[in-house]
Each structure stands twice: as C-alpha cells, then as structure tokens.
XYZ file of C-alpha atoms in Angstrom:
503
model
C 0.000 0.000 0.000
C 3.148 2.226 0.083
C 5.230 4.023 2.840
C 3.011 6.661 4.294
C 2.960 8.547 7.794
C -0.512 7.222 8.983
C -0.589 10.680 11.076
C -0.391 12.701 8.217
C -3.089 10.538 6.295
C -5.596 10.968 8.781
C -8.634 12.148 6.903
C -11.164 13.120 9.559
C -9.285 14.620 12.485
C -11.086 14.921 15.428
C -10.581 18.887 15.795
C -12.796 18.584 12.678
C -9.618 20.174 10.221
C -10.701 19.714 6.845
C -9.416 16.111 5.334
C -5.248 16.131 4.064
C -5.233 14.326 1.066
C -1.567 15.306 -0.287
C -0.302 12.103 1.346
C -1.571 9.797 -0.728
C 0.010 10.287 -3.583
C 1.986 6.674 -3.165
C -1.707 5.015 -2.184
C -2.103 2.394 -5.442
C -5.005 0.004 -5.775
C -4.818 -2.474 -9.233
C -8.502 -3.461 -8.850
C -10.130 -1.820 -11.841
C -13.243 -0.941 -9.917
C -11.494 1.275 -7.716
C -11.354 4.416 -9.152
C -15.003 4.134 -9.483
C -15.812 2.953 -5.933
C -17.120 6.691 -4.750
C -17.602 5.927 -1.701
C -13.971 4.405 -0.221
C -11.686 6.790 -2.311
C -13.218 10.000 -3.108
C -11.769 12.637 -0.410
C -8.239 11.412 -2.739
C -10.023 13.349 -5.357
C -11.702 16.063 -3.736
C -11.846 16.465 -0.023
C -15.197 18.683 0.098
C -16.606 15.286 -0.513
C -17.442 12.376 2.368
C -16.660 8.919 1.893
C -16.592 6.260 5.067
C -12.532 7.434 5.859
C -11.533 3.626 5.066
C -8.238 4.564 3.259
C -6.953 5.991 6.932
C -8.097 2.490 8.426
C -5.972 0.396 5.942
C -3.001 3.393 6.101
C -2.824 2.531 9.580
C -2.445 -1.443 8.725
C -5.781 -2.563 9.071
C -7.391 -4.885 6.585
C -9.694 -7.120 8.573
C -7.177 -9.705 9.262
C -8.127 -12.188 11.873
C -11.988 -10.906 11.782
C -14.318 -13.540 10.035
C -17.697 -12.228 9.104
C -20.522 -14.748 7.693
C -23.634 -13.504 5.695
C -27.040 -14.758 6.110
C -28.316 -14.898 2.751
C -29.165 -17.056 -0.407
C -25.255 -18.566 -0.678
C -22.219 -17.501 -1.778
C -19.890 -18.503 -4.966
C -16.996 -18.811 -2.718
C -14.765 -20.012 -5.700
C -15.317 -16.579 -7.517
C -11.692 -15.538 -8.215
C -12.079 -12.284 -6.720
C -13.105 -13.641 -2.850
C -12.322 -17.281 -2.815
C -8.568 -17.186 -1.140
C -10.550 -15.165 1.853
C -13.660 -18.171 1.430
C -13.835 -19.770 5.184
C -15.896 -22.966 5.537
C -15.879 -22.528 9.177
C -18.349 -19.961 8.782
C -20.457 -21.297 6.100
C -23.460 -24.033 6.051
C -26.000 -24.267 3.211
C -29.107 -25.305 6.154
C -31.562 -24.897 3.360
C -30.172 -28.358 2.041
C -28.011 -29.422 5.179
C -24.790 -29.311 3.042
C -21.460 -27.228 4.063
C -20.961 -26.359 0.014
C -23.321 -22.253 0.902
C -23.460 -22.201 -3.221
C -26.280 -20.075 -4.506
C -28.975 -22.389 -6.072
C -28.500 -21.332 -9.656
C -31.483 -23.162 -11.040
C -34.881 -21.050 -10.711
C -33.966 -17.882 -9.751
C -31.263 -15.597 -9.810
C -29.434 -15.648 -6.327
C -27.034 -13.482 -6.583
C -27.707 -11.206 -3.869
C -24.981 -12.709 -1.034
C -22.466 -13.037 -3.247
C -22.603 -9.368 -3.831
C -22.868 -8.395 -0.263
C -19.999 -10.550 0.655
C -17.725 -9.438 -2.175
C -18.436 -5.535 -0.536
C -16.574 -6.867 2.437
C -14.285 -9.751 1.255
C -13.399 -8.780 -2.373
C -9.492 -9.748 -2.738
C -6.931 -6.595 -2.761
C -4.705 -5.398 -6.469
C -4.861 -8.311 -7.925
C -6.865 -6.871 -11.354
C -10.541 -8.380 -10.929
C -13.373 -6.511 -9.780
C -12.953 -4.371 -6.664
C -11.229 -4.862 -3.259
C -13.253 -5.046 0.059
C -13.309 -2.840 2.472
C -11.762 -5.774 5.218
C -9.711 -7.830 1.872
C -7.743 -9.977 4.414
C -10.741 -10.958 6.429
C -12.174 -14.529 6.417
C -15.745 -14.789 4.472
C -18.924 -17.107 4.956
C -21.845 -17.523 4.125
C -25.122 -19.489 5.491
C -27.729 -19.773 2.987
C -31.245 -19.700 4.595
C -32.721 -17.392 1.967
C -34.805 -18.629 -0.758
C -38.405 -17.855 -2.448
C -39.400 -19.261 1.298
C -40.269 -17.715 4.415
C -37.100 -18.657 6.686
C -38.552 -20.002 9.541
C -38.161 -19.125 13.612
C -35.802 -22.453 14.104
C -33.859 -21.753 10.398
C -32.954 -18.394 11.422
C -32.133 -18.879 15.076
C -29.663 -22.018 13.615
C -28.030 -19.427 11.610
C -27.442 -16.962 14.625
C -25.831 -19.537 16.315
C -23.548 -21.623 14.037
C -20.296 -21.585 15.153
C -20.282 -18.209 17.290
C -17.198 -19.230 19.163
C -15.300 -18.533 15.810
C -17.250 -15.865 14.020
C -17.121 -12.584 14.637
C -20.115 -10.867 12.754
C -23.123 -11.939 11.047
C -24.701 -9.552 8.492
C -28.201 -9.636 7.519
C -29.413 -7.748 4.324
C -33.267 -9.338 4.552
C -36.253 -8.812 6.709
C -40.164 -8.882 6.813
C -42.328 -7.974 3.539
C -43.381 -4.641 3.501
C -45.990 -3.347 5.687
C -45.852 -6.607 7.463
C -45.773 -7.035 11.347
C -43.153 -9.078 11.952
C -41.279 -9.941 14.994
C -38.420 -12.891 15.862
C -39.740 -15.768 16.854
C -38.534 -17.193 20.439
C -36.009 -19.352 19.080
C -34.528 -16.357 16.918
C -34.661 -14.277 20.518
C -33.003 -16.635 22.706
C -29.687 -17.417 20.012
C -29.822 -13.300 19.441
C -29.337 -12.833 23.440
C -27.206 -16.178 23.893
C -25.281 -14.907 20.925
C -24.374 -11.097 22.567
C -23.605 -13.183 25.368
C -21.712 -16.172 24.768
C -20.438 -15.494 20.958
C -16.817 -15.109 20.452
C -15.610 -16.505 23.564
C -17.564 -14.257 25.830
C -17.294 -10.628 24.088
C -20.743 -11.431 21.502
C -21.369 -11.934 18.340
C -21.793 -8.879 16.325
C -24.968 -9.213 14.814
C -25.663 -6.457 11.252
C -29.076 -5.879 9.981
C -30.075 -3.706 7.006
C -32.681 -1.279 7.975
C -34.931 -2.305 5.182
C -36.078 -0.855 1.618
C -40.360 -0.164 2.034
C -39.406 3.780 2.217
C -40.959 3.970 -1.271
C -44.238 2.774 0.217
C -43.692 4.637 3.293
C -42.870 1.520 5.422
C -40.969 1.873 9.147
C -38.957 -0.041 10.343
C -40.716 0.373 13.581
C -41.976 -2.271 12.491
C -39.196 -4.884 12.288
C -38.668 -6.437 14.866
C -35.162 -7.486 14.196
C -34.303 -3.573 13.849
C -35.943 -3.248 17.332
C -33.729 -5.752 18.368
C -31.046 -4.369 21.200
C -28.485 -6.877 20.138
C -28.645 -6.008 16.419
C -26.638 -2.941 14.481
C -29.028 -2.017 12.284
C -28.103 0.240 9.643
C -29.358 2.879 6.853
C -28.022 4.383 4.102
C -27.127 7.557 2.226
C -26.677 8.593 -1.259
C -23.574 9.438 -3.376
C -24.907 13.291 -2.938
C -25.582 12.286 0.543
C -29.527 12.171 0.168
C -31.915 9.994 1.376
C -32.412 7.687 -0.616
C -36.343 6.897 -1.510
C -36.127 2.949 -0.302
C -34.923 3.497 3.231
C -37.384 3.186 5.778
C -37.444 5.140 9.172
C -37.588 4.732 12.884
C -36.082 5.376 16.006
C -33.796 2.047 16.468
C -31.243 2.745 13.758
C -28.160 2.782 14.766
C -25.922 4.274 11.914
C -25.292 4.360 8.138
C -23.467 4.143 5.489
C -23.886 4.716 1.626
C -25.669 3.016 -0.855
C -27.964 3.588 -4.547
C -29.922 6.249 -4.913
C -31.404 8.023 -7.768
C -30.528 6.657 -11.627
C -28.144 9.461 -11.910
C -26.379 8.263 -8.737
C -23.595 5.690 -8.235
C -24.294 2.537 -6.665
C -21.857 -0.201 -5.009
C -19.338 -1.912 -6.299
C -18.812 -5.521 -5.711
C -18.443 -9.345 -7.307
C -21.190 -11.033 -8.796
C -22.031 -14.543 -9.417
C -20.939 -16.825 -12.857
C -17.023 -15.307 -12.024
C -18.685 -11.616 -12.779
C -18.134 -8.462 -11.266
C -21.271 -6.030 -10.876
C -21.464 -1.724 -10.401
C -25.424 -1.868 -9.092
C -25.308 -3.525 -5.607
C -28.106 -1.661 -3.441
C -30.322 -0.507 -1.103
C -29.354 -0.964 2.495
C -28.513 -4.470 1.174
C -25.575 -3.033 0.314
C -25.216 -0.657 3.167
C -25.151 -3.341 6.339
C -22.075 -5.260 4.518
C -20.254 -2.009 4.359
C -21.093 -1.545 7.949
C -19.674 -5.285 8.298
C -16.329 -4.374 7.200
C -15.741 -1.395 8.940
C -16.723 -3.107 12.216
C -13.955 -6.103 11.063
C -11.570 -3.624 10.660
C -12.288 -2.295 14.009
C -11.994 -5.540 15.448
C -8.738 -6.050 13.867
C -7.468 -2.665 15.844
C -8.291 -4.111 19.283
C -10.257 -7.909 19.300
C -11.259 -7.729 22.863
C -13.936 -5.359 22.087
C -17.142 -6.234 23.085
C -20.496 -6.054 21.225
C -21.381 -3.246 22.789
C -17.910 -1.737 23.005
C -18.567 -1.940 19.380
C -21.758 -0.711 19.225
C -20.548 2.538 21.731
C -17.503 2.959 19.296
C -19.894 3.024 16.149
C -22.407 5.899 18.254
C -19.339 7.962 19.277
C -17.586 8.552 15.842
C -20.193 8.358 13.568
C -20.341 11.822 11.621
C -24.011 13.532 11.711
C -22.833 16.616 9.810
C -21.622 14.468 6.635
C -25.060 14.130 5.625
C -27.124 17.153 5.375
C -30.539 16.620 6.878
C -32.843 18.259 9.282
C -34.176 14.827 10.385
C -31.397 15.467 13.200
C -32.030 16.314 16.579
C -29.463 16.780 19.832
C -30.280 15.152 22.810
C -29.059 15.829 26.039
C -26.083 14.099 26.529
C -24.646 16.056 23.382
C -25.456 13.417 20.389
C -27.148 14.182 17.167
C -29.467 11.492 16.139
C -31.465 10.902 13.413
C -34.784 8.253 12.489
C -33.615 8.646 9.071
C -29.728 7.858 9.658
C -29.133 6.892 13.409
C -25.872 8.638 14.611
C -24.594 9.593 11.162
C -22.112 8.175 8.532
C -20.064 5.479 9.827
C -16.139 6.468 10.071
C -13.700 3.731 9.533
C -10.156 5.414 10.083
C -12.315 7.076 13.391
C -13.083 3.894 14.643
C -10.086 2.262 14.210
C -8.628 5.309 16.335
C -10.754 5.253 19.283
C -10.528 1.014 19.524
C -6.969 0.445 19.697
C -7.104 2.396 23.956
C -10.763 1.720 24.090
C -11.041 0.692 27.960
C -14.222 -1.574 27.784
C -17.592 -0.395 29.202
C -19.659 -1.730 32.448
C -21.910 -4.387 32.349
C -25.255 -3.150 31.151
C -28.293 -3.606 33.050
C -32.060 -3.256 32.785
C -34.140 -1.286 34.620
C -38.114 -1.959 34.024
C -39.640 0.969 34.891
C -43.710 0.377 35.103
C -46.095 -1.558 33.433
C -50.010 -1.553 33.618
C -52.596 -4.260 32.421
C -55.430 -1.497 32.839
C -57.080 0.505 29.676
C -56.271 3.664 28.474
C -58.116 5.109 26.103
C -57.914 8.232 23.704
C -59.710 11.061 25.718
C -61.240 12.795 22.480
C -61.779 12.437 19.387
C -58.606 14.628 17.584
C -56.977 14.322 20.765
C -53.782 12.597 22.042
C -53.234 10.364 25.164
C -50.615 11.555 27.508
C -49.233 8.829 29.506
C -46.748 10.070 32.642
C -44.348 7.264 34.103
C -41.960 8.536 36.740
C -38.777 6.478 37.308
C -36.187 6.288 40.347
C -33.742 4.988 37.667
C -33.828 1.475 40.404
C -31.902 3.573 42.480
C -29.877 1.488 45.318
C -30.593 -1.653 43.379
C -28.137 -3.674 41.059
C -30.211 -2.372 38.358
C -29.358 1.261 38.992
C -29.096 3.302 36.004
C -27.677 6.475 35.239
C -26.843 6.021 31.701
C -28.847 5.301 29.207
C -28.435 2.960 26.291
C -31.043 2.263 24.545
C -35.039 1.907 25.832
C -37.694 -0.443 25.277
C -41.264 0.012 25.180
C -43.873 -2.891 25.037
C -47.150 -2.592 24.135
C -50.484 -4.063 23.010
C -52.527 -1.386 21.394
C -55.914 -1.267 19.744
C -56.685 0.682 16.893
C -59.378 1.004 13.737
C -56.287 1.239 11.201
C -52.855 0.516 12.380
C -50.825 2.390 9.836
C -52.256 5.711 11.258
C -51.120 5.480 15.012
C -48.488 7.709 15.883
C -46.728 7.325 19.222
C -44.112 9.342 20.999
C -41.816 9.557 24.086
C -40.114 12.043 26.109
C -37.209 11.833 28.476
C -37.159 13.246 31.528
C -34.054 15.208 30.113
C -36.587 16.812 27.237
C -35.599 14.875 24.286
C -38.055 13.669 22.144
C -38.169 10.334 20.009
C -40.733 9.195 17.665
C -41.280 5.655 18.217
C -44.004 5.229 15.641
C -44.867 7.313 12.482
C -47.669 6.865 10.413
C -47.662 4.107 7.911
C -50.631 5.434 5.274
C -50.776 2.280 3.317
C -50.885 -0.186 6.050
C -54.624 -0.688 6.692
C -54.660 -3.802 8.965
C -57.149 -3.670 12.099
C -54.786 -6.030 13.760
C -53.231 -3.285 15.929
C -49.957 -4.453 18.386
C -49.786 -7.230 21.120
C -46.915 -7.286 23.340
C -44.988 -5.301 20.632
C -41.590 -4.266 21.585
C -40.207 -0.661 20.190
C -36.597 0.422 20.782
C -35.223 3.724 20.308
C -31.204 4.704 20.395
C -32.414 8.798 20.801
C -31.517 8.757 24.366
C -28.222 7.330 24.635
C -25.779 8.842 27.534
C -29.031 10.182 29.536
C -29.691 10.640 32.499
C -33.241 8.002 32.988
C -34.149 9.259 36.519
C -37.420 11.499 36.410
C -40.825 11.839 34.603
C -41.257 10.027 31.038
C -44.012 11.513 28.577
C -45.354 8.839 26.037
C -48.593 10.017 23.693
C -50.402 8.348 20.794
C -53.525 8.810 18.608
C -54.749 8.035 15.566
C -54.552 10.655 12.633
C -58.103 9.429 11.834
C -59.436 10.634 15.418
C -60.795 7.063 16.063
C -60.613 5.392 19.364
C -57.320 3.709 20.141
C -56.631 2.086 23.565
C -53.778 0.461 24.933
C -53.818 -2.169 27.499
C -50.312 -3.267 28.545
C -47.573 -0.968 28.690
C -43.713 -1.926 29.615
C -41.000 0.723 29.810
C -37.053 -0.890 29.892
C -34.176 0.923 30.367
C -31.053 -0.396 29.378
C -27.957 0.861 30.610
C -24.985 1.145 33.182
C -24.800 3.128 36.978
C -21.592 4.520 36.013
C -20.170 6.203 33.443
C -19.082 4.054 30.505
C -17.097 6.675 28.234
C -15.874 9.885 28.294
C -18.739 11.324 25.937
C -17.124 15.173 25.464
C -13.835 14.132 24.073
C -15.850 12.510 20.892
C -17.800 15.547 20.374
C-alpha cells in the first residue's frame, strides 16, 4: 500500500480540520473498480466530498485480518476468483439443504444477492478483478437460509448460532415484507441474546441488519422487529450526494449508516457477482449493512477484545451527523445528534479504528423496568392525544441502577381502527423527544400491536431518573386504547465513556 505517515493521512481529524489528502500520492489500488468505488476513495479526489474514511483504516495497517464475518443470505460462490482465497468454511453451512458447500442455487432464480454483499466486504486486494473489500484480508462465509421461502423461527435462530465461538459478525441484508408485522420468533430471541452473550468466547457476536427498503411505500422499520432488536446494528443508508435515498425506511432504532444507490443518476456499489462476474449496481441498504460489516472487522482487527457493545458505543461515538445534510437530526441531552432517518450519522472507519486500539471496555449493562399496567387507556377525544406520565427512580440502590442510558424499550399491546395511522411518541425526563411510531398510510390492517416491543437509540448517555411523557392517537381521530404498557431501560450506573472528548 506504500510508505506513508498514517498521522499525516488521517482524513477526519477529530478537531474537525478539513481532510489532508496530499499524502496519498503513493496510495495504489490495481482493482479496476477502484477508481469508481465513490464511496472508499473519493476525499483522494476532492476532499469537500465524504466517503466512510476507510483509506486511513488500511493506512494505519488494518485490513480485517483475523476478523471472520458470515452472511445470512441465499449462498455464496466462494470459488469466484475475486473472494475465494478469503472463502472460510468454518463460517459457512447451506441449512436450506443441510450441506457445508453455501453455493447459490442457480437453477430457478437468480441468487445473486450474497455473493454481492460478501464481495463488498471480502473482495481480494490489487490483484486486477473486480474491486477490493473494504476488510480484503478478512475470512468470508456464508449461510444460505434465503430462498423464495419464508425462513422459519428455528432456520434463522440455527443461523445466529452456528459456530459463534469462531465468528465474529453476522450480516443480515433481509427482513419482513413490507408493511408486514413481523417480529423474531422465540427461538430467533433466545440465540440473538445467547449470541451477545456467549459469541466469540464471551465478548458477543456482532450481529448487522439492514434497515430495510419499504421507504418507497412509506414503510418503518418500527416495524421490524429485528431492527428493534437491542443486540442487532441495524443500519441505513445515504446517497452518493448524501440524500436519502427513496427505499430506506425510518424509525427510532437505527443505529448508523453508510452509503448506498440512490437516484438513476447516482452511483451505486461496487462488488463481485455470481458466474465469475463483477457487478457496479449492488443496493439498497442491502448493500449498506455489509459495508457496515467491514468497517466493524476492521475495528476488530485494531483491538479484538472489544465487546459487542464496546462496538456498538464505538460506532455511536464517531459516527459523523454533519456528513449528511438533513434536518431529520435532533441533539439530545447528553450532546449526540441522532437521526430516524440515519441513526448517529455516517459510519467512520479510520475514526473507529482510532478510538478502539485504547478503548477501555464499558460496564456491564443492566435493565431497569420501569412500570407496566394491564389497565385501559383510552384516547380522551376524538382529535386528541393520550398523555401517559411514568416517573422512574432509575432502580436507584438496586443492582439495576441506572444512570446512563443505552437504549429503551417500550412494550405494548394497542388497539386501533387502522394501524398504519397510530403515531406514538416519548419524552425523556431530560426533554428529548423520540418518535417511536410514524404513520404508515398504506398499512390498513385492524390487527393493531400485542406485546410489541419498540426500541429507540435517541436517548443514549441520559440521564433516565425522572418523569417520562409517552402520547399516541390516531390521525383518523378514532378510538385507540392500549392495554399493557412496559417501559425498559437499558444501561450502566456509572459512566461508561468519556462522551465530550468525541464531540
């Protein structure tokens, strides 16, 4: 990669200097994708312009070495040229068929779609085919669970689990139909918690999950329950002119993002493609979680006794808000821009890699359940809004004492005449606001929620102790009345990270 000071080729300092790009002038990559790949190399070419600050991660010698990442997906041709010296068996499984071979199934449909998304992460480094991944000397699986099938509660939860003492991270770039309900089932649940928990050796599997593509008919991912998940990393994307893109769906659990298609006169991703191809048209935030995925193996390359949610604190911290214009942003009280649109901002690999090689890792987290009721409530008027008022000690003087937030959860079971036009919000007692649900116009189901579970990331670093607001109505003015209501906090009593310096 040449002889370069890594100081001096640190693109996004954080004093917030504009990006040095004179450096680079020895930086050669042979793949002939690369001078294409927008998105990795163009602050070489003009530094007014974003990209996700990889070229400072692999300046400063990381390349995902060590790190093995495994897809969950329809297969992979592992013996493509361009990915099949990083293949690793020991992180693939074909469970459709109970085979180890994770081939695509080439025979009634085209199944090219994890071969792509691996190739983003995996693709091999300058030597003249295709591109090069983001983490090229990582080791790449695949378990192939997707097919024109629904995969199934004990499928899924099988993939979660295979082999988590050896894998690092398992990327998902699937979920539910569109304006579907759909939640994990409890085998899925248990292997996502005994994954964060027992995976790699004790730190937890890193578990990636594409925010979803409905935006276009105005689908949340409120919705998904695997992007409500508090184990998952679920992830959004951006544009090449940093817009947002009209697939991406939005809601208050996503955690960060990175780019992806957009409009026809936009660039999309770069990557392999099956039949020994290469392809210029990967998408959606299909394409944005296995970005994420290498970044994160990168960052576990700079220090691999980070923990999940050392990980997940690391990707919060340095993610960059400001490159991508929006006003979907607000600032909550501990300091952090957040967005429904793009969680915490653009993902920042040289950043990362940074702050993980003296990250000192955080408390244990605990839970604090706040209140929950089995009593109606129902709208008081028609046009009107329900205000509900929980006030929490934060379990002060218990184990579960918290004084910093993580993330919170909020279970439900709500009626309502047409689901898609609830809305439903919540307030800290520090006076930042999250919308938990938007309205969903095309979703006309009467089916309403039953022991739903919401997440949102908007209050991370606050202070939980005081009076939460939460109100919902219907756009429609109809009745709606909730019967069960569960507030969890998740978080630690003491301080976890020195917030300010990151700011």
């Amino acid at each position: 990669m040449g002889e370069v000071d890594p100081i001096e080729c640190t693109l996004y300092a954080t004093s917030g200097l504009n990006p040095r790009i004179e450096c680079f002038e020895k930086f050669k990559v042979l793949d002939p994708s690369w001078p294409d790949m927008w998105y990795l190399n163009r602050n070489l070419k003009n530094s007014s312009l974003p990209d996700l600050n990889v070229t400072t991660a692999w300046e400063l010698g990381y390349t995902g070495k060590g790190v093995i990442i495994t897809f969950l997906d329809d297969g992979l041709e592992w013996d493509h040229p361009d990915i099949f010296e990083n293949f690793e068996q020991s992180a693939s499984k074909n469970l459709l068929d109970n085979k180890d071979d994770p081939r695509p199934d080439y025979s009634h449909y085209v199944q090219n779609h994890g071969t792509r998304s691996a190739g983003i992460v995996g693709s091999l480094a300058n030597n003249n085919l295709c591109t090069i991944g983001i983490a090229f000397n990582s080791r790449i699986g695949a378990i192939r669970i997707l097919s024109d099938q629904a995969v199934s509660d004990s499928l899924l939860a099988q993939a979660l689990e295979f082999n988590r003492e050896k894998i690092h991270i398992y990327c998902s770039s699937f979920g539910p139909p569109d304006l579907e309900l759909i939640e994990p089932g409890p085998k899925t649940k248990t292997a996502l918690r005994e994954g964060v928990n027992k995976g790699r050796k004790g730190l937890g599997s890193i578990y990636i999950w594409a925010s979803g593509n409905g935006g276009e008919f105005e689908d949340s991912c409120a919705y998904d329950g695997y992007i409500n998940s508090i184990y998952t990393f679920s992830i959004s994307a951006t544009t090449e002119n940093g817009n947002k893109p009209s697939y991406t769906e939005e809601c208050s659990s996503i955690l960060a993002t990175t780019f992806s298609s957009g409009s026809p006169e936009e660039k999309s991703i770069y990557s392999i493609d099956i039949k020994g191809e290469c392809t210029s048209d990967h998408s959606g935030t299909s394409a944005a979680a296995p970005i994420a995925a290498g970044i994160i193996a990168l960052t576990l390359e700079a220090n691999p006794k980070l923990t999940w949610r050392d990980v997940m604190f690391i990707t919060v911290l340095t993610s960059r808000a400001k490159a991508i214009v929006s006003n979907n942003y607000i600032q909550n009280k501990r300091g952090l821009l957040v967005s429904s649109r793009y969680g915490f901002g653009l993902m920042d690999a040289g950043r990362m890699v940074e702050v993980a090689k003296n990250w000192v890792n955080v408390p244990k987290m605990v839970t604090c359940d706040v209140q929950s009721f089995d009593y109606l409530v129902k709208t008081r008027k028609l046009f009107g809004i329900t205000e509900v008022r929980l006030f929490t000690n934060s379990c002060q003087g218990t184990r579960n004492e918290i004084n910093y937030i993580e993330q919170i959860e909020i279970v439900v079971s709500i009626l309502v005449k047409i689901r898609g036009f609830l809305e439903f919000n919540i307030t800290s007692p520090m006076g930042t606001k999250s919308q938990i649900l938007q309205v969903r116009k095309y979703d006309n189901s009467p089916e309403g929620f039953v022991k739903w579970t919401f997440m949102s990331v908007y209050f991370w670093g606050e202070n939980p102790k005081g009076e939460w607001i939460l109100n919902f109505g219907s756009i429609d003015a109809s009745i709606v009345e909730m019967s069960e209501l569960n507030l969890k906090i998740h978080g630690t009593k003491n301080k976890p990270c020195e917030y300010e310096k990151y700011f």
